[in-house]
Amino acid sequence: MSLGIEYRYSERGPEPEPMSGNVPKPVLVGPPIPLHIINQRQFRIITEFRARMDQAKANAMDKALAAMDALFNKRGPTMENINQKTQIAEAVVTKFEPAGPGIYPGIPGEAYHGGPGLSKSGLDWALVSGQHYHYYQVEGNDQKLTAALREGRILHKVVLEFEDFNSEFVVEPEWPEDAISGAEQMKAIIQAYNDDLEQKPAVEELIQAIEAHNAKLPKPIDAGKSMGEYEAAYEMLPEAFQTLGEDDKRTATALKACIKAHNDSLPKPIKTSGGYQAVLENYALLGIQQAERAAHIHSLPTPLPLNGTKAEMTERIRTFNPDAVLLEEVKEQFMQEAGGREVLTANEYQHALRYREAVLAHPEAAVLLDEGVAESSLYWHHPETKALLKCRPDWMRPDHVLVDLKFVRNASPSGFARDGSAHNYHIQDAHYCDGYETLTGHKPSFVFVAVEKDGPLGRDVFKPILVGVYYYGQEDQRRAIELRDMAVRNVVRWSQDNYWPGHDGMGEIIVPTYQANAERSTLNEDESGFSPTQVPDVEQPLDALPDNLFGSEAA
């Protein structure tokens, strides 16, 4: 079946204000072409915008919209279009402003949410108070991105747009088992390397060998300090140094010169002072064997330090293991390749696939999702106030059925009804159907596919994933559209008056019935014997309050 409309972009005419860039203008013409085919053929590439949405820059909007316009005017994606994906993705859209009422497929979610128009989520705040609406919608204070919101984004993508999953998400791979991780493991690897090294002898061992050598050297002869000591020392000299005649022996200077010449001819002791290298060089002077050993010791690698930064320890490890795989580097490379996409663990991805299988295994849910378009953006004007309204159905079938996917704690009829009451699902139904009927002329059906979560995404769970399909009746829809209209009128009035009410005024509060009954039961059981203070049943008039309670009277 077909929606009975074709989405075509007309020739350029005068653009309505305000405008930014060449925004495509939607028009509704015939003959009918199935909407899901049009979307898949013409707008698939546009979803590539989402990959870089986190790096949004406002000054890139005109470039991105021009690229979108070039694609929208094609009847189908050509190879040239496909080759432009990267350039288009780099021209990031920060908000989308529609040229006029219409259905806009393929608009990135961030651009939709950042653009103009009253959405159901914004109107929910208006139903709480004007201050709530102003805080979240006017001031733009974002709600905290909870784990539940993140999981909802992931599961919507897996169930409804599985073929486009990789444009927004990437699955974390299994990291190499031998990858080195953390400073402690790095230190342990360096320590193991040091332990395997041939140890250099301690400097004390080298000094001891030198001292043993020095101890074997002939001792110099002490000349003494007197003439008699000089003569005695001279007699101890080898004959080669006793070169003085009889007359010369009586000269102290000549005697000391002979003794000095002898002592100077003796081999000098080898020094043991200095650092390890200096001692090693002196050790090499002991002989040929010692010189060869000293050369071997010098060639041994020095143990590597265990302290320092991760970068320094990485460099040290690479000196003895050039092929070492460091987990931090592998992860950094993975994140570079991921770009701006959100990373899922393998467990999260497998868990998400189980949700997809559960939904598609449900007979009614599978039929509802077998044909249609995901995440189209609808814009129309409120008939009474002319305010711009918008909505974004999860799934839009060509036979005028809107499907919304909800991930809930309890998918039973009663459980989902409670969730629906807490989150105004009936108002979502009415709001979306109003927009669709306004734009297409067809009154749609609105169906919820409720999926019962079995636990946090990626965790081990031990319960089935239940799925239920539900819809609201006409009475709930009629009341919901009245509430929606009231919220729109309030927002328009608050904006005009620049006044955003909270809990204004003063009023009587009443103790809840259950508490009042419990208190009365307690009083009835009282056996203390005291008579309670009697409080008259007659209501006291409010005019008993002082006239000047809120300020003095005017003079």
Coordinates of C-alpha atoms in Angstrom, one line a residue:
M1 CA 0.0 0.0 0.0
S2 CA 1.0 3.6 -0.4
L3 CA 0.4 6.8 1.5
G4 CA -1.0 8.3 -1.6
I5 CA 1.6 11.1 -1.7
E6 CA 4.9 11.7 -3.3
Y7 CA 7.6 13.8 -1.7
R8 CA 9.2 16.0 -4.4
Y9 CA 11.2 19.2 -4.1
S10 CA 10.0 22.0 -6.3
E11 CA 12.0 24.5 -8.3
R12 CA 13.4 27.4 -6.3
G13 CA 11.1 30.4 -5.7
P14 CA 11.2 33.2 -3.1
E15 CA 12.3 31.6 0.2
P16 CA 10.3 32.4 3.3
E17 CA 12.0 34.1 6.2
P18 CA 13.9 33.3 8.3
M19 CA 16.0 31.0 6.2
S20 CA 19.5 29.7 6.3
G21 CA 20.9 28.1 3.2
N22 CA 19.0 26.4 0.4
V23 CA 16.6 24.4 2.4
P24 CA 14.5 21.9 0.3
K25 CA 10.8 22.9 0.1
P26 CA 8.4 19.9 0.4
V27 CA 5.3 19.8 -1.7
L28 CA 2.6 17.1 -1.8
V29 CA 1.7 16.0 -5.4
G30 CA 0.6 12.8 -7.2
P31 CA 0.6 10.2 -8.6
P32 CA 1.5 8.2 -5.5
I33 CA 4.9 6.6 -5.0
P34 CA 5.4 4.4 -1.8
L35 CA 7.0 6.6 0.9
H36 CA 9.4 3.9 2.2
I37 CA 10.9 3.5 -1.3
I38 CA 11.3 7.2 -1.8
N39 CA 13.1 7.4 1.6
Q40 CA 15.4 4.5 1.1
R41 CA 16.4 5.7 -2.4
Q42 CA 16.8 9.4 -1.8
F43 CA 17.7 10.0 1.8
R44 CA 19.8 7.0 3.0
I45 CA 23.0 8.9 2.6
I46 CA 21.9 11.9 4.7
T47 CA 22.1 9.7 7.9
E48 CA 25.8 9.9 7.5
F49 CA 25.5 13.3 9.1
R50 CA 25.1 11.6 12.5
A51 CA 28.6 10.2 12.5
R52 CA 30.1 13.6 13.1
M53 CA 27.3 15.3 15.1
D54 CA 29.2 15.6 18.3
Q55 CA 31.7 17.9 16.6
A56 CA 29.0 20.3 15.5
K57 CA 30.0 23.8 14.4
A58 CA 27.4 26.4 13.7
N59 CA 29.3 28.1 10.9
A60 CA 29.1 24.8 8.9
M61 CA 25.4 24.8 8.6
D62 CA 25.1 26.6 5.2
K63 CA 27.6 24.2 3.6
A64 CA 25.8 21.2 5.0
L65 CA 22.3 22.3 3.9
A66 CA 23.6 23.1 0.4
A67 CA 25.0 19.5 0.2
M68 CA 21.6 18.2 1.4
D69 CA 19.8 20.2 -1.2
A70 CA 22.0 18.7 -3.9
L71 CA 21.1 15.2 -2.8
F72 CA 17.4 16.0 -2.3
N73 CA 17.1 17.1 -6.0
K74 CA 18.3 13.7 -7.2
R75 CA 15.8 11.0 -7.9
G76 CA 18.1 8.4 -6.4
P77 CA 21.7 8.2 -5.0
T78 CA 24.3 8.1 -7.7
M79 CA 28.0 7.1 -7.3
E80 CA 28.8 10.8 -7.2
N81 CA 26.4 11.3 -4.3
I82 CA 28.0 8.3 -2.5
N83 CA 31.5 9.7 -3.0
Q84 CA 30.3 12.9 -1.4
K85 CA 29.4 11.3 1.9
T86 CA 32.6 12.2 3.7
Q87 CA 32.4 15.9 2.6
I88 CA 28.8 16.1 3.6
A89 CA 29.4 14.5 7.0
E90 CA 32.1 17.1 7.7
A91 CA 29.6 19.9 7.0
V92 CA 27.7 19.5 10.3
V93 CA 24.2 20.6 10.8
T94 CA 23.5 22.0 14.3
K95 CA 19.8 22.6 13.8
F96 CA 17.3 22.1 11.0
E97 CA 14.8 24.8 10.1
P98 CA 12.0 23.5 7.8
A99 CA 11.1 25.6 4.8
G100 CA 7.5 25.0 5.6
P101 CA 5.0 22.3 6.8
G102 CA 5.9 18.8 5.5
I103 CA 7.5 15.5 6.1
Y104 CA 11.3 15.6 6.1
P105 CA 12.9 12.2 6.0
G106 CA 16.6 11.7 6.9
I107 CA 17.1 14.7 9.1
P108 CA 19.6 13.9 11.9
G109 CA 18.1 13.6 15.3
E110 CA 20.4 16.3 16.8
A111 CA 19.4 18.7 14.0
Y112 CA 15.7 18.0 14.6
H113 CA 15.9 18.5 18.4
G114 CA 18.0 21.6 18.0
G115 CA 15.6 23.3 15.5
P116 CA 12.3 25.2 16.0
G117 CA 8.9 23.7 16.7
L118 CA 7.0 22.5 19.8
S119 CA 7.5 18.8 20.3
K120 CA 5.6 16.4 22.6
S121 CA 8.6 16.3 25.0
G122 CA 8.6 20.1 25.3
L123 CA 4.8 20.3 25.8
D124 CA 5.2 17.7 28.6
W125 CA 7.1 20.4 30.5
A126 CA 4.4 22.9 29.7
L127 CA 1.9 20.6 31.4
V128 CA 4.1 20.7 34.6
S129 CA 4.6 24.5 34.8
G130 CA 5.8 27.5 32.9
Q131 CA 9.0 27.5 34.8
H132 CA 9.8 24.0 33.8
Y133 CA 9.1 24.8 30.2
H134 CA 11.3 27.9 30.3
Y135 CA 14.2 26.1 32.1
Y136 CA 14.4 23.1 29.7
Q137 CA 13.0 24.5 26.4
V138 CA 13.8 28.2 26.4
E139 CA 17.0 28.3 28.3
G140 CA 18.0 25.0 26.8
N141 CA 19.2 23.3 29.9
D142 CA 19.6 19.6 28.9
Q143 CA 18.5 16.8 31.1
K144 CA 21.3 14.5 32.2
L145 CA 22.1 11.7 29.7
T146 CA 21.2 8.7 31.8
A147 CA 22.1 5.1 31.1
A148 CA 18.5 4.5 30.2
L149 CA 18.5 7.2 27.6
R150 CA 21.7 5.9 26.1
E151 CA 20.4 2.3 25.9
G152 CA 17.2 3.6 24.3
R153 CA 19.1 5.3 21.5
I154 CA 21.1 2.1 20.9
L155 CA 18.1 -0.2 20.9
H156 CA 16.0 2.0 18.7
K157 CA 18.9 2.0 16.1
V158 CA 19.3 -1.8 16.3
V159 CA 15.6 -2.6 16.0
L160 CA 14.5 0.1 13.6
E161 CA 17.6 1.1 11.6
F162 CA 19.8 -1.9 11.8
E163 CA 21.2 -1.3 8.3
D164 CA 22.4 2.1 9.4
F165 CA 23.8 1.0 12.7
N166 CA 27.4 1.7 11.8
S167 CA 26.8 5.4 11.0
E168 CA 26.3 6.2 14.7
F169 CA 27.8 3.3 16.6
V170 CA 30.8 1.0 16.5
V171 CA 31.4 -2.2 18.5
E172 CA 34.5 -2.6 20.6
P173 CA 36.6 -5.5 19.3
E174 CA 38.3 -8.2 21.3
W175 CA 41.6 -6.7 22.4
P176 CA 44.8 -8.8 21.8
E177 CA 45.4 -11.2 24.7
D178 CA 49.1 -10.4 24.7
A179 CA 48.6 -6.6 24.7
I180 CA 50.5 -4.8 27.5
S181 CA 48.2 -2.8 29.8
G182 CA 49.1 -0.4 32.6
A183 CA 52.2 0.8 34.3
E184 CA 52.4 -2.1 36.7
Q185 CA 52.5 -4.6 33.8
M186 CA 55.1 -2.5 32.0
K187 CA 57.3 -2.5 35.1
A188 CA 57.0 -6.3 35.5
I189 CA 58.0 -6.8 31.8
I190 CA 61.0 -4.5 32.2
Q191 CA 62.0 -6.3 35.5
A192 CA 61.7 -9.7 33.8
Y193 CA 64.0 -8.4 31.0
N194 CA 66.5 -7.1 33.6
D195 CA 66.4 -10.4 35.4
D196 CA 67.3 -12.3 32.2
L197 CA 70.3 -10.1 31.5
E198 CA 73.8 -11.5 32.2
Q199 CA 74.7 -9.5 35.3
K200 CA 77.8 -7.3 35.3
P201 CA 80.2 -8.0 38.1
A202 CA 79.9 -5.6 41.0
V203 CA 82.4 -2.8 41.1
E204 CA 83.7 -4.2 44.4
E205 CA 84.8 -7.4 42.6
L206 CA 86.8 -5.4 40.1
I207 CA 88.4 -3.3 42.8
Q208 CA 89.3 -6.4 44.8
A209 CA 91.1 -7.8 41.7
I210 CA 93.0 -4.5 41.2
E211 CA 94.0 -4.4 44.8
A212 CA 95.2 -8.0 44.7
H213 CA 97.3 -7.0 41.7
N214 CA 98.6 -4.0 43.5
A215 CA 99.5 -6.0 46.5
K216 CA 101.9 -8.1 44.4
L217 CA 103.8 -5.2 43.1
P218 CA 107.4 -4.6 44.5
K219 CA 107.4 -1.9 47.2
P220 CA 109.4 1.3 46.8
I221 CA 112.4 1.7 49.2
D222 CA 111.9 4.3 51.8
A223 CA 114.9 6.7 51.7
G224 CA 114.4 7.8 55.3
K225 CA 115.2 11.3 56.8
S226 CA 118.8 11.1 58.0
M227 CA 122.2 10.5 56.3
G228 CA 122.4 7.1 58.0
E229 CA 119.0 6.1 56.6
Y230 CA 119.9 7.3 53.1
E231 CA 123.1 5.2 53.2
A232 CA 121.1 2.1 54.5
A233 CA 118.5 2.5 51.8
Y234 CA 121.1 2.9 49.1
E235 CA 122.6 -0.4 50.1
M236 CA 119.2 -2.1 49.6
L237 CA 119.1 -1.0 46.0
P238 CA 119.7 -3.5 43.2
E239 CA 123.3 -3.2 41.8
A240 CA 122.0 -1.5 38.7
F241 CA 121.0 1.5 40.8
Q242 CA 124.2 1.6 43.0
T243 CA 126.0 3.8 40.5
L244 CA 127.8 6.3 42.9
G245 CA 131.6 6.3 43.5
E246 CA 133.1 6.2 47.0
D247 CA 133.3 9.9 47.2
D248 CA 129.7 10.4 46.0
K249 CA 128.2 8.2 48.6
R250 CA 128.6 10.8 51.2
T251 CA 126.3 13.2 49.3
A252 CA 122.7 13.0 50.6
T253 CA 121.4 14.5 47.3
A254 CA 123.2 11.8 45.3
L255 CA 121.9 9.0 47.5
K256 CA 118.3 10.2 47.3
A257 CA 118.5 10.5 43.5
C258 CA 119.6 6.9 43.2
I259 CA 116.8 5.7 45.5
K260 CA 114.3 7.8 43.6
A261 CA 115.4 6.4 40.2
H262 CA 114.9 2.9 41.6
N263 CA 111.4 3.7 42.9
D264 CA 110.4 5.5 39.7
S265 CA 111.3 2.3 37.8
L266 CA 108.8 0.2 39.7
P267 CA 105.3 -0.5 38.2
K268 CA 102.7 1.9 39.6
P269 CA 99.6 0.7 41.5
I270 CA 96.4 0.8 39.4
K271 CA 93.8 3.2 40.6
T272 CA 90.5 2.0 42.1
S273 CA 88.7 5.3 42.3
G274 CA 86.0 6.6 40.0
G275 CA 82.8 5.3 38.6
Y276 CA 82.1 1.8 37.2
Q277 CA 83.4 2.5 33.8
A278 CA 86.7 4.0 35.1
V279 CA 87.2 1.0 37.4
L280 CA 86.5 -1.3 34.5
E281 CA 89.0 0.4 32.3
N282 CA 91.7 0.1 35.0
Y283 CA 90.7 -3.5 35.5
A284 CA 91.5 -4.1 31.8
L285 CA 95.1 -3.0 32.6
L286 CA 95.7 -6.1 34.7
G287 CA 96.5 -8.4 31.7
I288 CA 95.2 -9.9 28.5
Q289 CA 92.5 -12.0 30.1
Q290 CA 91.3 -9.1 32.2
A291 CA 91.2 -6.9 29.1
E292 CA 89.1 -9.4 27.2
R293 CA 86.8 -9.8 30.1
A294 CA 86.5 -6.1 30.5
A295 CA 85.5 -5.8 26.8
H296 CA 82.8 -8.4 27.3
I297 CA 81.5 -6.7 30.4
H298 CA 81.4 -3.4 28.5
S299 CA 79.3 -5.0 25.8
L300 CA 76.6 -6.2 28.2
P301 CA 73.3 -4.3 28.1
T302 CA 72.6 -2.1 31.1
P303 CA 69.4 -3.0 33.2
L304 CA 66.6 -0.6 32.3
P305 CA 65.0 1.8 34.9
L306 CA 61.7 0.8 36.3
N307 CA 60.4 4.4 36.9
G308 CA 59.2 7.0 34.5
T309 CA 56.1 7.8 32.4
K310 CA 54.2 5.3 30.3
A311 CA 55.7 6.8 27.2
E312 CA 59.2 6.4 28.6
M313 CA 58.6 2.8 29.7
T314 CA 57.0 2.0 26.3
E315 CA 60.2 3.3 24.6
R316 CA 62.3 1.0 26.8
I317 CA 60.2 -2.0 26.1
R318 CA 60.5 -1.4 22.4
T319 CA 64.3 -1.5 22.7
F320 CA 64.2 -5.2 23.4
N321 CA 60.8 -6.1 21.9
P322 CA 60.0 -3.9 18.9
D323 CA 56.8 -5.8 18.1
A324 CA 55.3 -5.3 21.6
V325 CA 51.6 -4.6 21.4
L326 CA 50.4 -2.0 23.9
L327 CA 46.7 -2.0 24.7
E328 CA 46.6 1.8 25.1
E329 CA 47.9 2.3 21.6
V330 CA 45.5 -0.3 20.1
K331 CA 42.6 1.4 21.8
E332 CA 43.8 4.9 20.6
Q333 CA 43.9 3.6 17.1
F334 CA 40.5 2.1 17.4
M335 CA 39.0 5.4 18.7
Q336 CA 40.6 7.3 15.8
E337 CA 39.0 4.9 13.3
A338 CA 35.7 5.2 15.2
G339 CA 35.6 8.9 14.6
G340 CA 32.7 10.5 16.5
R341 CA 30.7 7.3 16.7
E342 CA 29.6 5.9 20.1
V343 CA 31.4 2.8 21.2
L344 CA 29.5 -0.3 22.4
T345 CA 31.1 -3.2 24.1
A346 CA 30.7 -6.6 22.5
N347 CA 28.4 -7.7 25.3
E348 CA 26.2 -4.6 24.8
Y349 CA 25.9 -5.3 21.1
Q350 CA 25.0 -8.9 21.5
H351 CA 22.5 -8.0 24.1
A352 CA 21.0 -5.4 21.8
L353 CA 20.7 -8.1 19.1
R354 CA 18.6 -10.2 21.5
Y355 CA 16.2 -7.3 21.8
R356 CA 15.9 -7.1 18.0
E357 CA 15.3 -10.8 17.8
A358 CA 12.6 -10.6 20.5
V359 CA 10.7 -7.8 18.7
L360 CA 10.9 -9.5 15.3
A361 CA 9.7 -12.8 16.9
H362 CA 6.5 -11.1 18.1
P363 CA 3.9 -11.8 15.5
E364 CA 2.1 -8.4 15.6
A365 CA 5.3 -6.4 16.2
A366 CA 7.0 -8.1 13.2
V367 CA 4.2 -7.2 10.9
L368 CA 4.1 -3.6 12.0
L369 CA 7.8 -3.2 11.4
D370 CA 8.0 -5.2 8.1
E371 CA 7.6 -2.0 6.0
G372 CA 8.0 1.7 6.6
V373 CA 10.4 4.5 7.3
A374 CA 12.2 5.3 10.5
E375 CA 12.7 8.7 12.1
S376 CA 11.0 11.1 9.7
S377 CA 10.5 14.6 10.9
L378 CA 7.0 16.2 10.6
Y379 CA 6.3 19.9 10.8
W380 CA 2.9 21.6 10.8
H381 CA 1.1 24.6 12.3
H382 CA -1.3 24.6 15.2
P383 CA -4.6 25.6 13.7
E384 CA -5.6 27.9 16.6
T385 CA -2.3 29.6 17.5
K386 CA -0.4 29.1 14.3
A387 CA 2.6 27.9 16.4
L388 CA 5.0 25.6 14.6
L389 CA 4.6 22.0 15.9
K390 CA 6.8 19.0 15.2
C391 CA 7.1 15.3 15.9
R392 CA 9.4 12.4 14.9
P393 CA 7.6 9.0 14.7
D394 CA 9.9 6.1 15.3
W395 CA 8.3 4.2 12.4
M396 CA 5.9 5.4 9.7
R397 CA 4.2 2.7 7.6
P398 CA 2.8 3.4 4.1
D399 CA -0.7 2.2 5.2
H400 CA -1.0 5.2 7.7
V401 CA 0.1 3.4 10.8
L402 CA 2.6 5.1 13.2
V403 CA 4.6 2.8 15.4
D404 CA 6.4 3.9 18.6
L405 CA 9.0 1.7 20.2
K406 CA 9.2 1.8 24.0
F407 CA 11.7 0.0 26.2
V408 CA 10.1 -0.4 29.7
R409 CA 10.5 -2.3 32.9
N410 CA 7.1 -4.0 32.6
A411 CA 5.5 -4.7 29.2
S412 CA 2.3 -6.2 30.6
P413 CA -0.9 -4.3 29.8
S414 CA -1.2 -2.9 33.4
G415 CA 2.6 -2.2 33.6
F416 CA 2.7 -0.3 30.3
A417 CA -0.5 1.6 31.2
R418 CA 1.3 2.9 34.3
D419 CA 4.3 3.9 32.3
G420 CA 2.0 5.6 29.8
S421 CA 0.3 7.5 32.6
A422 CA 3.7 8.7 34.0
H423 CA 5.0 9.8 30.6
N424 CA 1.8 11.0 28.8
Y425 CA 2.0 8.4 26.0
H426 CA -1.6 9.2 25.1
I427 CA -0.6 12.8 24.4
Q428 CA 2.2 11.5 22.2
D429 CA -0.4 9.5 20.3
A430 CA -2.7 12.4 19.8
H431 CA 0.1 14.9 18.9
Y432 CA 1.7 12.6 16.3
C433 CA -1.6 11.6 14.8
D434 CA -2.7 15.3 14.5
G435 CA 0.5 16.2 12.6
Y436 CA 0.3 13.2 10.3
E437 CA -3.4 13.8 9.4
T438 CA -2.7 17.6 8.9
L439 CA 0.1 16.9 6.4
T440 CA -1.4 13.9 4.5
G441 CA -5.1 14.1 4.9
H442 CA -5.2 10.6 6.3
K443 CA -6.1 9.8 9.9
P444 CA -3.5 7.3 11.1
S445 CA -3.5 4.6 13.7
F446 CA -0.9 4.9 16.5
V447 CA 0.5 1.7 18.0
F448 CA 3.0 1.2 20.8
V449 CA 5.5 -1.7 20.7
A450 CA 6.5 -2.2 24.4
V451 CA 9.6 -4.2 25.0
E452 CA 10.3 -5.3 28.5
K453 CA 14.0 -4.9 29.5
D454 CA 15.6 -7.8 31.0
G455 CA 18.4 -5.9 32.7
P456 CA 21.1 -3.2 32.0
L457 CA 22.5 -3.5 28.5
G458 CA 25.5 -5.8 28.4
R459 CA 24.9 -7.5 31.7
D460 CA 24.2 -11.2 32.2
V461 CA 20.4 -11.6 32.7
F462 CA 18.2 -14.6 33.5
K463 CA 14.7 -13.6 32.2
P464 CA 12.9 -13.5 28.9
I465 CA 12.5 -10.3 26.9
L466 CA 8.7 -9.8 26.6
V467 CA 7.0 -7.7 24.0
G468 CA 3.5 -6.3 24.0
V469 CA 1.6 -4.2 21.4
Y470 CA -0.9 -1.6 22.6
Y471 CA -3.0 1.4 21.5
Y472 CA -5.2 4.0 23.1
G473 CA -8.9 4.3 22.7
Q474 CA -10.7 7.3 21.2
E475 CA -11.8 8.8 24.5
D476 CA -8.2 8.9 25.7
Q477 CA -7.1 10.4 22.4
R478 CA -9.8 13.1 22.5
R479 CA -8.8 14.1 26.0
A480 CA -5.1 14.0 25.1
I481 CA -5.5 16.4 22.1
E482 CA -7.3 18.8 24.4
L483 CA -4.4 18.7 26.9
R484 CA -2.0 19.2 24.0
D485 CA -3.9 22.2 22.7
M486 CA -4.0 23.7 26.2
A487 CA -0.2 23.3 26.5
V488 CA 0.3 25.0 23.2
R489 CA -1.9 27.9 24.1
N490 CA -0.1 28.3 27.4
V491 CA 3.3 28.3 25.7
V492 CA 2.2 30.9 23.2
R493 CA 0.7 33.1 26.0
W494 CA 3.7 32.7 28.3
S495 CA 6.0 33.7 25.4
Q496 CA 3.9 36.7 24.5
D497 CA 3.8 37.9 28.2
N498 CA 7.4 36.8 28.9
Y499 CA 6.0 35.4 32.1
W500 CA 6.6 31.7 33.1
P501 CA 4.4 30.8 36.0
G502 CA 5.3 28.2 38.6
H503 CA 3.1 27.2 41.6
D504 CA 1.6 30.7 41.8
G505 CA -1.1 31.7 44.3
M506 CA -2.2 30.3 47.6
G507 CA -4.6 27.4 48.3
E508 CA -5.7 25.0 50.8
I509 CA -4.0 21.5 51.0
I510 CA -5.7 18.4 52.3
V511 CA -4.2 15.5 54.1
P512 CA -4.5 12.4 51.9
T513 CA -7.5 10.2 52.7
Y514 CA -5.3 7.2 53.5
Q515 CA -3.3 9.2 56.0
A516 CA -6.4 10.8 57.5
N517 CA -8.0 7.4 58.0
A518 CA -4.9 6.0 59.6
E519 CA -4.7 9.0 62.0
R520 CA -8.4 8.7 62.9
S521 CA -7.9 4.9 63.6
T522 CA -4.9 5.8 65.9
L523 CA -7.0 8.3 67.8
N524 CA -9.9 5.8 68.2
E525 CA -7.6 3.3 69.7
D526 CA -6.1 5.8 72.2
E527 CA -6.8 4.6 75.8
S528 CA -4.8 7.3 77.6
G529 CA -8.0 8.7 79.2
F530 CA -7.3 12.3 78.1
S531 CA -10.0 14.1 76.2
P532 CA -8.9 15.4 72.8
T533 CA -9.1 19.1 72.1
Q534 CA -12.3 19.7 70.2
V535 CA -11.9 21.3 66.8
P536 CA -15.1 22.7 65.3
D537 CA -16.2 21.2 62.0
V538 CA -17.2 24.6 60.6
E539 CA -14.7 25.8 58.0
Q540 CA -13.0 29.1 58.9
P541 CA -13.5 31.8 56.3
L542 CA -10.3 32.8 54.5
D543 CA -11.1 36.5 55.1
A544 CA -10.0 35.9 58.6
L545 CA -6.4 36.4 57.4
P546 CA -5.0 39.9 58.1
D547 CA -5.5 42.4 55.3
N548 CA -1.9 43.4 55.4
L549 CA -0.5 39.8 55.2
F550 CA 1.2 40.5 51.9
G551 CA 2.0 44.2 52.4
S552 CA 0.8 47.4 53.9
E553 CA -2.4 49.0 52.7
A554 CA -2.2 51.7 50.2
A555 CA -2.2 55.2 51.7

